[in-house]
């Protein structure tokens, strides 16, 4: 993840993470509101930060940085945890068991885009401890629900088009950032081999979504309960596209991206050629999502 939001989101994830499997029960916030399934906190990509904070004044914390970047966050330290609804028309999702959410709004040229990225941390279930096999099955129910809502699996443009167990094997042999196929249900043994932060990625009109889990590293015996945190990162199409350029070049992404696309395509072709030579099947049916229009104001 690129840009000014990076440092804040990473630090927030570490604070909300499960490095200490008892932290969720003890990190209660005095300002937390009890949110029921019938009254979720609704987030809207592109909404202005001040408008978001006004809708939930007693629970959204706002931090103004000297450089002008504004951070917005909310935490649910006590049960029942929060419920967050991603308002995206027919692609909307409702996320239960929410522990925290974070977002930021940039000044300058990107200010009109409002809150273009959210990171939401949740449990898999309300209880903190969960059998590893139940965590596996519940996570894949969530992945199935995302697909049923109309989201399409996404593969990075520089990565080979793989699916099913082939993609699982490739990702575990290379780097976790390559991600996994949300339609492939791993065995319990395979599930336990998946590294924390390995993503499942999706796209919908105007938005990208990434889901990953963090497994408590001291509770990995498959015969005993474990502890997991899920992280949903959702961003606008424009913010996803800016991720292909260097941080300092974010305002000029429309100028630079067309020059980078051939490099991404070539990187994928080279990897797929090597894999085909080894007899690995390539998913020819996969098509990259269309890019946003690069016309208009090339400064943004």
XYZ file of C-alpha atoms in Angstrom:
300
model
C 0.000 0.000 0.000
C 1.400 3.351 -1.073
C 0.970 6.956 -0.110
C 0.625 9.120 2.953
C -1.935 6.759 4.494
C 0.662 3.960 4.720
C 2.359 4.814 8.019
C -0.902 5.451 9.838
C -2.632 2.310 8.640
C 0.326 0.064 9.427
C 0.671 1.462 12.919
C -3.058 1.137 13.492
C -3.010 -2.461 12.351
C -0.170 -3.247 14.727
C -2.050 -1.664 17.622
C -5.220 -3.593 16.756
C -3.443 -6.816 15.837
C -3.360 -10.105 17.651
C 0.292 -10.275 18.676
C -1.144 -10.494 22.186
C -4.163 -12.784 21.994
C -5.751 -11.115 25.019
C -5.497 -7.547 23.710
C -8.959 -7.457 22.177
C -10.711 -8.038 25.479
C -8.706 -5.393 27.365
C -8.430 -2.575 24.805
C -11.859 -1.069 25.513
C -12.511 2.523 24.529
C -14.451 4.843 26.801
C -16.056 6.459 23.758
C -17.184 3.233 22.069
C -20.854 2.952 21.144
C -22.751 -0.318 21.084
C -23.654 -0.870 17.444
C -26.201 -3.533 16.512
C -26.689 -5.325 13.227
C -29.660 -3.036 12.572
C -27.561 0.112 13.093
C -24.170 -0.335 11.431
C -21.561 2.336 10.872
C -21.772 3.088 7.176
C -18.657 3.992 5.209
C -18.723 5.517 1.750
C -15.719 5.753 -0.518
C -15.261 9.362 -1.535
C -17.211 10.865 1.366
C -15.453 13.792 3.002
C -13.809 13.086 6.330
C -15.676 15.871 8.172
C -19.023 14.556 6.922
C -18.134 11.050 8.109
C -17.112 12.340 11.541
C -20.334 14.391 11.860
C -22.462 11.280 11.307
C -20.763 9.471 14.210
C -19.510 12.298 16.462
C -19.170 10.265 19.660
C -17.134 7.439 18.215
C -14.998 8.708 15.334
C -11.652 10.036 16.489
C -10.020 12.687 14.288
C -6.306 13.488 14.349
C -5.058 16.513 12.394
C -1.416 16.260 11.346
C 0.706 19.411 10.907
C 1.229 18.544 7.245
C -2.539 18.705 6.742
C -3.327 14.987 6.594
C -6.382 14.084 8.653
C -6.775 10.602 10.171
C -10.178 9.166 11.087
C -10.552 6.094 13.289
C -13.012 4.202 15.457
C -12.531 1.311 17.879
C -14.804 -1.229 19.512
C -13.043 -2.700 22.516
C -15.973 -4.438 24.185
C -18.567 -6.947 23.035
C -20.678 -6.764 21.073
C -18.142 -5.436 18.618
C -19.112 -3.091 15.822
C -20.789 -3.605 12.486
C -19.588 -1.714 9.422
C -21.490 -1.448 6.160
C -19.573 -0.645 3.003
C -22.086 1.360 0.981
C -21.351 0.531 -2.657
C -24.746 0.034 -4.245
C -25.392 -3.551 -5.326
C -21.829 -4.439 -4.270
C -22.383 -3.344 -0.654
C -21.039 -5.515 2.148
C -21.864 -5.709 5.851
C -18.970 -6.655 8.128
C -19.720 -7.883 11.688
C -17.401 -8.311 14.700
C -15.529 -5.087 13.866
C -12.652 -4.133 16.162
C -11.483 -0.947 14.467
C -11.500 1.070 11.274
C -9.084 3.648 9.914
C -9.083 6.112 7.020
C -7.339 9.320 6.005
C -7.984 12.373 3.852
C -5.166 14.139 2.054
C -4.860 17.863 1.428
C -4.113 19.551 -1.868
C -5.034 17.957 -5.186
C -6.457 14.803 -3.605
C -8.675 16.607 -1.087
C -11.783 16.434 -3.355
C -11.508 12.624 -3.346
C -12.398 12.515 0.340
C -11.864 9.202 2.144
C -10.555 7.082 -0.716
C -9.350 4.138 1.415
C -10.581 2.331 4.532
C -8.930 -0.409 6.581
C -11.318 -2.405 8.788
C -10.153 -4.954 11.357
C -12.623 -7.620 12.500
C -12.809 -10.896 14.326
C -14.050 -13.992 12.535
C -16.651 -14.512 15.283
C -17.541 -12.598 18.454
C -15.571 -14.974 20.733
C -11.854 -14.338 20.440
C -10.730 -17.973 20.502
C -11.838 -20.172 17.617
C -10.958 -23.643 16.359
C -8.607 -23.374 13.391
C -10.888 -25.475 11.215
C -13.846 -23.254 12.070
C -11.719 -20.204 11.252
C -10.960 -21.754 7.867
C -14.600 -22.493 7.066
C -15.927 -19.183 8.367
C -13.356 -17.205 6.411
C -14.360 -18.978 3.227
C -18.015 -18.245 3.940
C -17.030 -14.581 3.988
C -15.098 -14.958 0.730
C -18.103 -16.689 -0.819
C -20.370 -13.856 0.329
C -18.052 -11.311 -1.318
C -18.232 -13.233 -4.591
C -22.010 -13.564 -4.306
C -22.229 -9.780 -3.860
C -20.750 -9.443 -7.334
C -17.086 -8.741 -6.582
C -14.656 -10.364 -9.035
C -11.320 -11.951 -8.089
C -8.342 -9.738 -8.898
C -4.798 -10.736 -9.861
C -2.069 -8.103 -9.950
C -1.208 -7.105 -13.508
C 2.395 -8.232 -13.120
C 1.498 -11.651 -11.677
C 0.618 -14.874 -13.520
C -3.029 -15.775 -14.064
C -3.410 -18.822 -11.844
C -6.396 -20.307 -10.056
C -7.319 -22.997 -7.556
C -4.648 -25.113 -5.933
C -2.181 -24.069 -8.631
C -2.322 -20.507 -7.347
C -2.131 -21.695 -3.737
C 1.027 -23.706 -4.467
C 2.613 -20.860 -6.441
C 1.948 -18.266 -3.737
C 3.349 -20.434 -0.955
C 6.474 -21.107 -3.035
C 7.043 -17.453 -3.970
C 5.739 -14.508 -1.935
C 2.447 -14.103 -0.101
C 1.603 -10.852 -1.915
C 0.649 -12.929 -4.978
C -2.545 -13.805 -3.127
C -4.960 -16.713 -3.219
C -7.991 -17.807 -5.226
C -11.135 -17.099 -3.132
C -12.927 -19.990 -4.859
C -10.395 -22.579 -3.671
C -11.101 -24.077 -0.232
C -7.834 -25.367 1.250
C -7.612 -28.362 3.547
C -6.939 -27.694 7.228
C -3.285 -28.589 6.703
C -3.077 -26.170 3.780
C -4.878 -23.497 5.805
C -2.311 -23.728 8.597
C 0.469 -23.204 6.052
C -0.967 -19.895 4.818
C 1.095 -17.018 6.181
C -0.548 -14.099 7.947
C -1.302 -11.152 5.631
C -1.642 -13.359 2.530
C -4.442 -11.618 0.601
C -7.531 -12.503 -1.356
C -8.172 -9.610 -3.747
C -11.327 -8.443 -5.539
C -12.582 -5.647 -7.732
C -15.979 -4.090 -8.410
C -16.947 -1.022 -10.431
C -14.970 1.852 -8.946
C -13.467 -0.102 -6.050
C -10.900 -2.705 -4.991
C -11.056 -4.905 -1.902
C -8.395 -6.981 -0.190
C -9.045 -9.429 2.647
C -6.343 -11.059 4.738
C -5.997 -12.564 8.211
C -3.486 -12.321 11.012
C -3.089 -15.526 13.030
C -1.865 -15.334 16.611
C 1.594 -16.869 16.280
C 1.578 -18.485 19.740
C -1.669 -20.407 19.067
C -0.917 -22.511 16.002
C -1.605 -26.038 17.252
C -4.401 -27.185 14.887
C -5.841 -29.358 17.659
C -6.303 -26.359 19.974
C -8.167 -23.062 19.584
C -6.464 -20.199 17.817
C -7.019 -16.463 17.516
C -7.475 -14.553 14.252
C -8.046 -11.028 13.048
C -9.383 -10.255 9.583
C -8.394 -7.081 7.756
C -10.549 -5.652 4.973
C -8.859 -2.943 2.921
C -11.135 -1.180 0.446
C -10.076 1.655 -1.831
C -11.244 3.589 -4.834
C -10.226 2.696 -8.350
C -8.099 5.844 -8.538
C -6.230 5.052 -5.314
C -5.574 1.512 -6.485
C -4.158 2.865 -9.740
C -1.944 5.349 -7.898
C -0.410 2.380 -6.118
C 1.533 1.503 -9.265
C 3.647 4.666 -9.107
C 6.151 5.859 -6.530
C 4.785 7.727 -3.519
C 6.247 11.054 -4.594
C 4.618 10.648 -8.014
C 1.070 10.040 -6.768
C -0.281 13.381 -8.050
C 1.031 12.518 -11.548
C -0.230 8.943 -11.747
C -2.339 9.542 -14.857
C 0.753 10.651 -16.734
C 2.996 7.856 -15.494
C 0.678 4.831 -15.467
C 0.455 4.412 -19.278
C 4.245 4.144 -19.344
C 4.247 1.469 -16.628
C 1.531 -0.779 -18.017
C 3.736 -2.403 -20.709
C 6.270 -3.270 -18.007
C 3.576 -4.944 -15.906
C 2.300 -6.878 -18.917
C 5.813 -8.020 -19.803
C 6.471 -9.182 -16.233
C 3.304 -11.308 -16.318
C 4.146 -12.760 -19.740
C 7.617 -13.780 -18.608
C 6.297 -15.510 -15.491
C 3.563 -17.289 -17.429
C 6.046 -18.464 -20.057
C 8.256 -19.994 -17.367
C 5.274 -21.668 -15.706
C 3.923 -23.085 -18.978
C 7.333 -24.618 -19.638
C 6.966 -26.462 -16.321
C 3.500 -27.694 -17.211
C 1.646 -25.274 -14.940
C -1.776 -24.349 -16.383
C -2.504 -20.661 -16.942
C -6.034 -19.383 -16.384
C -6.649 -17.910 -19.838
C -10.229 -17.002 -18.854
C -9.054 -14.339 -16.401
C -9.349 -10.767 -17.713
C -7.881 -7.688 -16.070
C -10.405 -5.063 -14.978
C -10.588 -1.958 -17.096
C -8.519 0.986 -15.931
C -10.106 4.336 -15.070
C -10.063 7.044 -17.699
C -6.638 8.658 -17.961
C -7.956 11.675 -19.831
C -8.861 15.003 -18.333
C -6.758 16.613 -15.630
C -3.450 14.761 -15.810
C -2.373 16.257 -12.532
C -4.702 14.020 -10.555
